[in-house]
JSON list of C-alpha atoms (C1' of nucleotides) in Angstrom, two decimals:
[
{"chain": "A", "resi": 1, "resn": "UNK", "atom": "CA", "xyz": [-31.41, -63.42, 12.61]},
{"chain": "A", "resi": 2, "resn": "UNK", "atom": "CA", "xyz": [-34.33, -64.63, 14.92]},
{"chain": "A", "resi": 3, "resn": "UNK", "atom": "CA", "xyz": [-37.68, -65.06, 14.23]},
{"chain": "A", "resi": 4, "resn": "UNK", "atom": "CA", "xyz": [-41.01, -63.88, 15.59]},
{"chain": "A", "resi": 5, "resn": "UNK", "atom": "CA", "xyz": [-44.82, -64.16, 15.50]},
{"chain": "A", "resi": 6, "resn": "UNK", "atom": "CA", "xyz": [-47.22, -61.66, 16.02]},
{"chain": "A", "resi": 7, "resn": "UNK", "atom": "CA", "xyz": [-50.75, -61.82, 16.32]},
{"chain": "A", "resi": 8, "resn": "UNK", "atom": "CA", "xyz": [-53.56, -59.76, 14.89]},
{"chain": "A", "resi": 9, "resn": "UNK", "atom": "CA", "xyz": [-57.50, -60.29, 15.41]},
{"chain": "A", "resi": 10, "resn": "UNK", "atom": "CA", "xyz": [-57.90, -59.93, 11.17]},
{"chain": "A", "resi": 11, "resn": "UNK", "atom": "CA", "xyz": [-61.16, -58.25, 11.55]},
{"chain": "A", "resi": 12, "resn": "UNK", "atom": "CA", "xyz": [-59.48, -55.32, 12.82]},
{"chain": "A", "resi": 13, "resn": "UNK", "atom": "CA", "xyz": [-56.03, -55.75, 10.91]},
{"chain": "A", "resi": 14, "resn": "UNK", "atom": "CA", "xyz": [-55.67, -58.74, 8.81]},
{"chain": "A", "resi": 15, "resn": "UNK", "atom": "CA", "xyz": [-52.20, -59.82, 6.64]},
{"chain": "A", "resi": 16, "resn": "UNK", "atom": "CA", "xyz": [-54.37, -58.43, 3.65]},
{"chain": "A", "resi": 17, "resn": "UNK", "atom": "CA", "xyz": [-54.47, -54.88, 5.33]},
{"chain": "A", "resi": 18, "resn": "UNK", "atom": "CA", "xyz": [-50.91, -54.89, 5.63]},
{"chain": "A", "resi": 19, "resn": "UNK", "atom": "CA", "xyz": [-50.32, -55.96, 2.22]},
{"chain": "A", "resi": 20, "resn": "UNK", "atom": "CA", "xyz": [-52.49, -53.08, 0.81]},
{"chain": "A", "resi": 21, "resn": "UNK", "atom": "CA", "xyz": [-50.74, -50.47, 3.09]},
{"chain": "A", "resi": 22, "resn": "UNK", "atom": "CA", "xyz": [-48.86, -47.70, 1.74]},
{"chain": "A", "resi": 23, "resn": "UNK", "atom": "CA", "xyz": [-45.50, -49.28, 0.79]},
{"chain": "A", "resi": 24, "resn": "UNK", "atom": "CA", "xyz": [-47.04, -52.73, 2.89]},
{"chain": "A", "resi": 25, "resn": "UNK", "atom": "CA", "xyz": [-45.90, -51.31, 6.15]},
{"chain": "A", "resi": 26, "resn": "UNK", "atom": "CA", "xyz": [-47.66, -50.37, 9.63]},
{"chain": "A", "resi": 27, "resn": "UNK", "atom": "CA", "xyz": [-46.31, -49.28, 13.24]},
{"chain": "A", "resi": 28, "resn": "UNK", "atom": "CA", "xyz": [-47.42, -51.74, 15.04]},
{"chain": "A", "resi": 29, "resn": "UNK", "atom": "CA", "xyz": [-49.10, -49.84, 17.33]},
{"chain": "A", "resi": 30, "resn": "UNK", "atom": "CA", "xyz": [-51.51, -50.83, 20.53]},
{"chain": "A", "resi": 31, "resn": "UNK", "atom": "CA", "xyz": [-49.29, -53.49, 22.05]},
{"chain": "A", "resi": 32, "resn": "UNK", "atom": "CA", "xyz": [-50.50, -52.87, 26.07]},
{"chain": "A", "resi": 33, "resn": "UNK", "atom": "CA", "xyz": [-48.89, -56.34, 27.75]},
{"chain": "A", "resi": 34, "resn": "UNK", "atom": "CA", "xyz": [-45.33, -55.66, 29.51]},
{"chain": "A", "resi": 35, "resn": "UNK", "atom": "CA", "xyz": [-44.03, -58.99, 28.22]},
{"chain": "A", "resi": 36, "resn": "UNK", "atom": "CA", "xyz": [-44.87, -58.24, 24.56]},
{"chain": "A", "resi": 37, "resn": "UNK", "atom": "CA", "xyz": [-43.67, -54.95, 24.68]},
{"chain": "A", "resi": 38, "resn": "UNK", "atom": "CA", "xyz": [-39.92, -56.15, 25.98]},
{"chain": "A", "resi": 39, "resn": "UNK", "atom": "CA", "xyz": [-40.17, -58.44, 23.10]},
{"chain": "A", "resi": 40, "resn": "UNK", "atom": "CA", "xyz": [-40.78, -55.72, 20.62]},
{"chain": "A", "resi": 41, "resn": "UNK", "atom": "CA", "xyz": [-38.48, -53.44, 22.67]},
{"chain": "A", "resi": 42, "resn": "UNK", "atom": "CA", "xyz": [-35.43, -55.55, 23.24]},
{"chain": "A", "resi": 43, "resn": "UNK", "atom": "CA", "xyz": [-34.85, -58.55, 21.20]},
{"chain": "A", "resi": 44, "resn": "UNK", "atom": "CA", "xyz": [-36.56, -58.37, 17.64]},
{"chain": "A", "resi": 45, "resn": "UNK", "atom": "CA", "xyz": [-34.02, -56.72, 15.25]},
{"chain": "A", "resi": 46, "resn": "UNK", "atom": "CA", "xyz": [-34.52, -54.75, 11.91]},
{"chain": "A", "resi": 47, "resn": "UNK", "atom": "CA", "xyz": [-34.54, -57.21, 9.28]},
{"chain": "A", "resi": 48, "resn": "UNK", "atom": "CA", "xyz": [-35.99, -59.83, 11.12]},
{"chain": "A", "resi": 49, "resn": "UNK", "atom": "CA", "xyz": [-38.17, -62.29, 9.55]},
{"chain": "A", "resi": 50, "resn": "UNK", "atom": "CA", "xyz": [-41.47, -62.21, 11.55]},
{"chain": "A", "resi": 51, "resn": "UNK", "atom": "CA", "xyz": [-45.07, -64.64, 11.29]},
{"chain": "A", "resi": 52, "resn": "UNK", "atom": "CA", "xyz": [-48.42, -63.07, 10.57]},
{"chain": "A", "resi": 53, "resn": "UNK", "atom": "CA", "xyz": [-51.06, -65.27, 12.60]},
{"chain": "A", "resi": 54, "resn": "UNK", "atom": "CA", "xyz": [-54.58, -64.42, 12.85]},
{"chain": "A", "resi": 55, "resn": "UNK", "atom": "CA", "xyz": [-56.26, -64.71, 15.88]},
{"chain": "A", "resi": 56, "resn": "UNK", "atom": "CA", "xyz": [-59.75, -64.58, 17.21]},
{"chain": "A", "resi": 57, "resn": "UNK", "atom": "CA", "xyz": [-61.37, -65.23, 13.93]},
{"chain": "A", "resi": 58, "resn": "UNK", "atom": "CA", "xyz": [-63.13, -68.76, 12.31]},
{"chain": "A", "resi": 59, "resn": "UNK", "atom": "CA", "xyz": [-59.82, -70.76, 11.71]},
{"chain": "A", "resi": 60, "resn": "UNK", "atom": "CA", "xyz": [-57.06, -69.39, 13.88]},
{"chain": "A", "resi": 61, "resn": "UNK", "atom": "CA", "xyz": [-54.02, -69.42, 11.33]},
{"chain": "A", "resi": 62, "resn": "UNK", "atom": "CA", "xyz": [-50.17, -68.33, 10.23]},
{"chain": "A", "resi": 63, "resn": "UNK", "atom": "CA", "xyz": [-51.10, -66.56, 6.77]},
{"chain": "A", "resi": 64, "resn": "UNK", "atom": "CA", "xyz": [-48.24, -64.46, 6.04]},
{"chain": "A", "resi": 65, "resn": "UNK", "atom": "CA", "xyz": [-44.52, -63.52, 6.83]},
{"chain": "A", "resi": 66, "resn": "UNK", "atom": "CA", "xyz": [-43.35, -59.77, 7.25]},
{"chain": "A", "resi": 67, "resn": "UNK", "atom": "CA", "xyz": [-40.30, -57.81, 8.24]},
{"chain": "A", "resi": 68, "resn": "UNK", "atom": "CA", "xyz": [-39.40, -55.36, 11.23]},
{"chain": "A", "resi": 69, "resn": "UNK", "atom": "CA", "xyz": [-38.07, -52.69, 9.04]},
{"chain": "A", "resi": 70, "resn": "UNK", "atom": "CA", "xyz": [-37.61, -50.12, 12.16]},
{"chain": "A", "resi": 71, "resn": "UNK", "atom": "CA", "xyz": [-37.44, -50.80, 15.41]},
{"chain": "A", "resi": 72, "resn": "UNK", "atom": "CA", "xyz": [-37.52, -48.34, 18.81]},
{"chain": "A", "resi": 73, "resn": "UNK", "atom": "CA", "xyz": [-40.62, -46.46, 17.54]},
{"chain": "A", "resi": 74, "resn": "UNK", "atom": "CA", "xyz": [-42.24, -44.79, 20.58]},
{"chain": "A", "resi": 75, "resn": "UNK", "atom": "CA", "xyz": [-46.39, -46.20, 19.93]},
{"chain": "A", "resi": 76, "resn": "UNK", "atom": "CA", "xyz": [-47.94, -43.53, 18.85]},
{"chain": "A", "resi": 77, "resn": "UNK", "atom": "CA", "xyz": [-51.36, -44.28, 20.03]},
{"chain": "A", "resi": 78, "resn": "UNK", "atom": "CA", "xyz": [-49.97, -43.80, 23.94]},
{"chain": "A", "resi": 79, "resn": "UNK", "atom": "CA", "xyz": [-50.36, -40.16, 23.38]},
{"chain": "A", "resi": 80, "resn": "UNK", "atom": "CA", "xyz": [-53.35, -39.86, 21.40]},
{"chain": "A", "resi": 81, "resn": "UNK", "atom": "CA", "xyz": [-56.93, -39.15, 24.26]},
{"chain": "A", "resi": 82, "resn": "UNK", "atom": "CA", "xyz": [-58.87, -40.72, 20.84]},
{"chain": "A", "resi": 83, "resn": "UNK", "atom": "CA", "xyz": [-57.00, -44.04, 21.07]},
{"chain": "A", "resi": 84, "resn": "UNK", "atom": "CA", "xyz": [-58.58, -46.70, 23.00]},
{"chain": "A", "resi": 85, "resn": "UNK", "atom": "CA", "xyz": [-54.57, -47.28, 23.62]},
{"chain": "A", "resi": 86, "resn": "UNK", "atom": "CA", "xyz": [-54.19, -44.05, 24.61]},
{"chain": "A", "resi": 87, "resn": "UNK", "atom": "CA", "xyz": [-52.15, -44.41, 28.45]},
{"chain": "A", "resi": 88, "resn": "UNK", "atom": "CA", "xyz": [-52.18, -40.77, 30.51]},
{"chain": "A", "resi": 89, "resn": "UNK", "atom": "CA", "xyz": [-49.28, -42.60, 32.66]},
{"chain": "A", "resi": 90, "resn": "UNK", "atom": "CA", "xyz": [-47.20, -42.45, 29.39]},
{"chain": "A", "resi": 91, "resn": "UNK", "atom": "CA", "xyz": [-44.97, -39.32, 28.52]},
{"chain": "A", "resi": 92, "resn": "UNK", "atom": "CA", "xyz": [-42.97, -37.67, 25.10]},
{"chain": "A", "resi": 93, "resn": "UNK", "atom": "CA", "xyz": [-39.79, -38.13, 26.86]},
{"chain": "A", "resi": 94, "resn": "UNK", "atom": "CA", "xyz": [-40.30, -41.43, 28.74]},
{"chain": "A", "resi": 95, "resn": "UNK", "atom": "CA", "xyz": [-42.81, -43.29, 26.61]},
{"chain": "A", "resi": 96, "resn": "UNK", "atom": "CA", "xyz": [-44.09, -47.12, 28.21]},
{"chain": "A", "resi": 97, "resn": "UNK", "atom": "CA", "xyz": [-44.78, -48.38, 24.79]},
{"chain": "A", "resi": 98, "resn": "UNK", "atom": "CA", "xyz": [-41.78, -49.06, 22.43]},
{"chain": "A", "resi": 99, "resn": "UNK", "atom": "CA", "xyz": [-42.77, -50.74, 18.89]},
{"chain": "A", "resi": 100, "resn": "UNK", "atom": "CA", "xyz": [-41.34, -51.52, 15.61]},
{"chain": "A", "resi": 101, "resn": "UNK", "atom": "CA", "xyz": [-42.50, -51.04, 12.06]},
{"chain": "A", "resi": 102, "resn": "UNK", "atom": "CA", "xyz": [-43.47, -53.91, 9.75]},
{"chain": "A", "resi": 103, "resn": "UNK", "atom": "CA", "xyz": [-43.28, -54.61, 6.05]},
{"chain": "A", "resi": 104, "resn": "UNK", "atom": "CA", "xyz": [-45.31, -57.04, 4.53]},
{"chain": "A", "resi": 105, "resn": "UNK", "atom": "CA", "xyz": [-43.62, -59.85, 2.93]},
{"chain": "A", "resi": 106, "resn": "UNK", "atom": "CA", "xyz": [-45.14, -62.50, 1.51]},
{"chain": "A", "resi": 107, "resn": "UNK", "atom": "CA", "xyz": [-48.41, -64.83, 2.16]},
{"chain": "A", "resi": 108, "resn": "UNK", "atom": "CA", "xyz": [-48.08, -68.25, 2.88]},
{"chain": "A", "resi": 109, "resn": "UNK", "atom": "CA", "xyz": [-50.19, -70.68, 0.49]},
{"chain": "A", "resi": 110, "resn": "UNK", "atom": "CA", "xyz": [-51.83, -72.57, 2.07]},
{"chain": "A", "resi": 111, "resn": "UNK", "atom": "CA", "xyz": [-52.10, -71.06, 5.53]},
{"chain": "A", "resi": 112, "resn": "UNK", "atom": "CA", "xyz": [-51.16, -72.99, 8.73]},
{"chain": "A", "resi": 113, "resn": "UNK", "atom": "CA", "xyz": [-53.48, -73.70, 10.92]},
{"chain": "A", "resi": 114, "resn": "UNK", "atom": "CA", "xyz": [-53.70, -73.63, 14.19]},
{"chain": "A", "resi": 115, "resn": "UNK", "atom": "CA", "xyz": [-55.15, -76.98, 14.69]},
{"chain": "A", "resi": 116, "resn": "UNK", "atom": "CA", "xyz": [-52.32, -78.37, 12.20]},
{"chain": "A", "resi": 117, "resn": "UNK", "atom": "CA", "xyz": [-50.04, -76.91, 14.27]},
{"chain": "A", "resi": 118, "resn": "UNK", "atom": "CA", "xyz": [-51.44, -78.77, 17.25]},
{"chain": "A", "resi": 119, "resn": "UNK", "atom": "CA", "xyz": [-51.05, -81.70, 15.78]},
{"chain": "A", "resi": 120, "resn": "UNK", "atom": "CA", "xyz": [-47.86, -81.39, 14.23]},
{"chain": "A", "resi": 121, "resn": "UNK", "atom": "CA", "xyz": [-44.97, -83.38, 16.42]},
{"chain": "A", "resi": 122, "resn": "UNK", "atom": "CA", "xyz": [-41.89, -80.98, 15.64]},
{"chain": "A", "resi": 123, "resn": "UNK", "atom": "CA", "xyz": [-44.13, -78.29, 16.91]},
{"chain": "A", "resi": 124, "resn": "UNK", "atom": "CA", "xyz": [-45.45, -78.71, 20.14]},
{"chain": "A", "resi": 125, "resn": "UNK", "atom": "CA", "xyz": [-42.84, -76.32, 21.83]},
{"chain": "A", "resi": 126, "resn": "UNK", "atom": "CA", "xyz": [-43.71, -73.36, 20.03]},
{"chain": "A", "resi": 127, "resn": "UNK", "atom": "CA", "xyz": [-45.03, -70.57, 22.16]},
{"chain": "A", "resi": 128, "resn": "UNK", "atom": "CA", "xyz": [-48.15, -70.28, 20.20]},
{"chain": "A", "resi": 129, "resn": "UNK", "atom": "CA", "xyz": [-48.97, -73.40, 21.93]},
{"chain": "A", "resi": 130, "resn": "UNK", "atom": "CA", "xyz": [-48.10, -73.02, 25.46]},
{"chain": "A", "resi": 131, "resn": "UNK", "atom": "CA", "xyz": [-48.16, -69.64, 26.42]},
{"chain": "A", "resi": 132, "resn": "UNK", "atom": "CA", "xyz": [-51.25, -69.11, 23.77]},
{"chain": "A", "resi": 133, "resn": "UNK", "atom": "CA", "xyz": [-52.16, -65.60, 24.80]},
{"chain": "A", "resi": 134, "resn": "UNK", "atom": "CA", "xyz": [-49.04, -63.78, 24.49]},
{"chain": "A", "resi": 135, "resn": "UNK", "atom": "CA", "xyz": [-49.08, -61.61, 20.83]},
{"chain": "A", "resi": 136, "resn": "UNK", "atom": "CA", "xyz": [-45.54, -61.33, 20.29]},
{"chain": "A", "resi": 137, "resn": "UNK", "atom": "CA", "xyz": [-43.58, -64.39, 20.90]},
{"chain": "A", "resi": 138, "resn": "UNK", "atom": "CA", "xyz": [-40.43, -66.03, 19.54]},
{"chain": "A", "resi": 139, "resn": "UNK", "atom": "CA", "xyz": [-40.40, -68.96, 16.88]},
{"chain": "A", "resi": 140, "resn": "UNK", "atom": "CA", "xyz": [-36.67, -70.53, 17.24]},
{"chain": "A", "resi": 141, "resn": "UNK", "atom": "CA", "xyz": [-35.15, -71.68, 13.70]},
{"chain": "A", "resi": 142, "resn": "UNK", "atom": "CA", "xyz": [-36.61, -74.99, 13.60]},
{"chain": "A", "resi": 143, "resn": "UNK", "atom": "CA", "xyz": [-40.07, -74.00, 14.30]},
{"chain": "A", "resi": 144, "resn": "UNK", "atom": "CA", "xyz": [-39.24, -71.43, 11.19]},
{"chain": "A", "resi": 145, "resn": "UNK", "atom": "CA", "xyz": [-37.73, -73.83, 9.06]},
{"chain": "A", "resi": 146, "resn": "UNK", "atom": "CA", "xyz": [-40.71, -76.95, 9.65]},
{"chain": "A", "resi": 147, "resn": "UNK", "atom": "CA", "xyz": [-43.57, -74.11, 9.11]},
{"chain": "A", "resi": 148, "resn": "UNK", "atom": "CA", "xyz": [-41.96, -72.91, 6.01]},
{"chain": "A", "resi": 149, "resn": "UNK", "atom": "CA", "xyz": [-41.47, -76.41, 4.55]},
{"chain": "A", "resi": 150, "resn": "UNK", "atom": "CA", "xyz": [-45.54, -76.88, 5.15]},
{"chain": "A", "resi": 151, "resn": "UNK", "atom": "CA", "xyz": [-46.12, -74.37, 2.71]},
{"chain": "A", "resi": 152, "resn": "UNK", "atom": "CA", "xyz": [-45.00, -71.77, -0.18]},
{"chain": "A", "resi": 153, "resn": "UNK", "atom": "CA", "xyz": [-44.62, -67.99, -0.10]},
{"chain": "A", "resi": 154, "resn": "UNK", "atom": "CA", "xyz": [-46.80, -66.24, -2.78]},
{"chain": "B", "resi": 1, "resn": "DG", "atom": "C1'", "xyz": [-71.49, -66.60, 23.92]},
{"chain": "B", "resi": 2, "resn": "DC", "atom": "C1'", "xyz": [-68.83, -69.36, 27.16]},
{"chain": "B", "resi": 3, "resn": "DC", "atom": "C1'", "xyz": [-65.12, -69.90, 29.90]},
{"chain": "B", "resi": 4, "resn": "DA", "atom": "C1'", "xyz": [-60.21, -71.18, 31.10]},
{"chain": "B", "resi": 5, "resn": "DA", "atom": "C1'", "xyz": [-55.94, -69.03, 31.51]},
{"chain": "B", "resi": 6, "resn": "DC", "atom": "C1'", "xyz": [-53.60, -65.47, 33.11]},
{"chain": "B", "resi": 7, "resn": "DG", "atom": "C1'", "xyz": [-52.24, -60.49, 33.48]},
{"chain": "B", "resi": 8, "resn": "DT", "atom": "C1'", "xyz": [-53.34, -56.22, 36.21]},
{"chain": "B", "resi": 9, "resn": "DT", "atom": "C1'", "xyz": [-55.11, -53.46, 39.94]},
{"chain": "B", "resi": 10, "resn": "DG", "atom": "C1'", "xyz": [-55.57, -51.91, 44.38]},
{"chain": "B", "resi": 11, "resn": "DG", "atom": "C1'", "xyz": [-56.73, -52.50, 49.38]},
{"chain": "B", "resi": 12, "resn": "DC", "atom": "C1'", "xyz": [-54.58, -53.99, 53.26]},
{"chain": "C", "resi": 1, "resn": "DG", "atom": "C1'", "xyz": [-45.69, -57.84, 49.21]},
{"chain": "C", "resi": 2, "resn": "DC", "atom": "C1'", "xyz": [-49.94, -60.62, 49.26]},
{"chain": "C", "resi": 3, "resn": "DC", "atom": "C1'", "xyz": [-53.86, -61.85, 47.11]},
{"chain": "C", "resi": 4, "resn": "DA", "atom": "C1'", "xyz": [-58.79, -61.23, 45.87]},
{"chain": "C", "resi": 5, "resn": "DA", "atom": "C1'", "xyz": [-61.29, -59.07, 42.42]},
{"chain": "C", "resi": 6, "resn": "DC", "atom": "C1'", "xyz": [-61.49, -57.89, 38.04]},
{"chain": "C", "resi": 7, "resn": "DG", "atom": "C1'", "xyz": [-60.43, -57.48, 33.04]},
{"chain": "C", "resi": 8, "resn": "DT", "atom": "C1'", "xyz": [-58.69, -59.44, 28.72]},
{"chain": "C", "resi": 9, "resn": "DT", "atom": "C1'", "xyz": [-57.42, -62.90, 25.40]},
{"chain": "C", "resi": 10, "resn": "DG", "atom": "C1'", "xyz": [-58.64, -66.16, 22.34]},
{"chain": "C", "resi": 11, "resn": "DG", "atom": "C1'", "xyz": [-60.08, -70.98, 21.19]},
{"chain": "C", "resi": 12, "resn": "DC", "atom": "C1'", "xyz": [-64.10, -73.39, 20.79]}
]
DNA sequence: GCCAACGTTGGC
DNA sequence: GCCAACGTTGGC
């Protein structure tokens, strides 16, 4: 099983939301970078374990784990003229955006930071780092592991 | 609100 | 296919 991290500005979707959504899950729709999409088309599997960061917000932070619990989900927003996703290049039978479903797992007491992260020696490979502005991005095993002996799951 | 990094668009 | 202009992300 690999291991993920996806990003969410929390004033329009924090961990919270998700936990509080009916049965904790959410497509996660509006994904519109090519990169991120390949991630969330090609290499995250159901059941993977996936990070919950927060981004744009007063302290940048991982606060919670989640699961994809479907995967291959043509975005729905592509094909809605309301979304501001909505893409008229997109089409019902050969949809751009591919995305998975997510399922709230647990929150992580305390949160970890971004700046701890920074800081921390065993991370300073992690994508989150280096290529800062991509919102889905791989966290290998020992990135997992470290992170998850920083804090508890609640 | 600023601005660096970097992805996308479109003219040529 | 190049690359300048432009738009977006996201930390600070």
């Amino acid at each position: 099983m690999k291991h993920w991290l996806l990003k969410s500005e929390p004033d329009t979707f924090s961990y919270s939301h998700l936990a509080t959504a009916p049965d904790r899950r959410t497509v996660w729709d509006g994904v519109r970078n090519y990169q991120a999409r390949n991630i969330l088309r090609d290499e995250i599997c159901q059941g993977d374990l996936i990070f919950f960061y927060h981004s744009s917000c007063k302290q940048p932070a991982i606060v919670g784990i989640c699961r994809a619990t479907r995967t291959g989900i043509a975005d729905p927003s592509q094909f809605d003229p309301a979304s501001p996703y909505f893409d008229p290049k997109s089409s019902a039978d050969n949809p751009r955006w591919i995305t998975i479903e997510v399922e709230a797992v647990n929150a992580l007491h305390p949160a970890i930071t971004l700046k701890q992260m920074r800081t921390d020696s065993a991370l300073q490979d992690m994508a989150l780092l280096n290529r800062s502005r991509l919102s889905v991005q791989p966290v290998s095993d020992q990135e997992w592991q470290h992170i998850m002996s920083l804090t508890r799951s609640v």
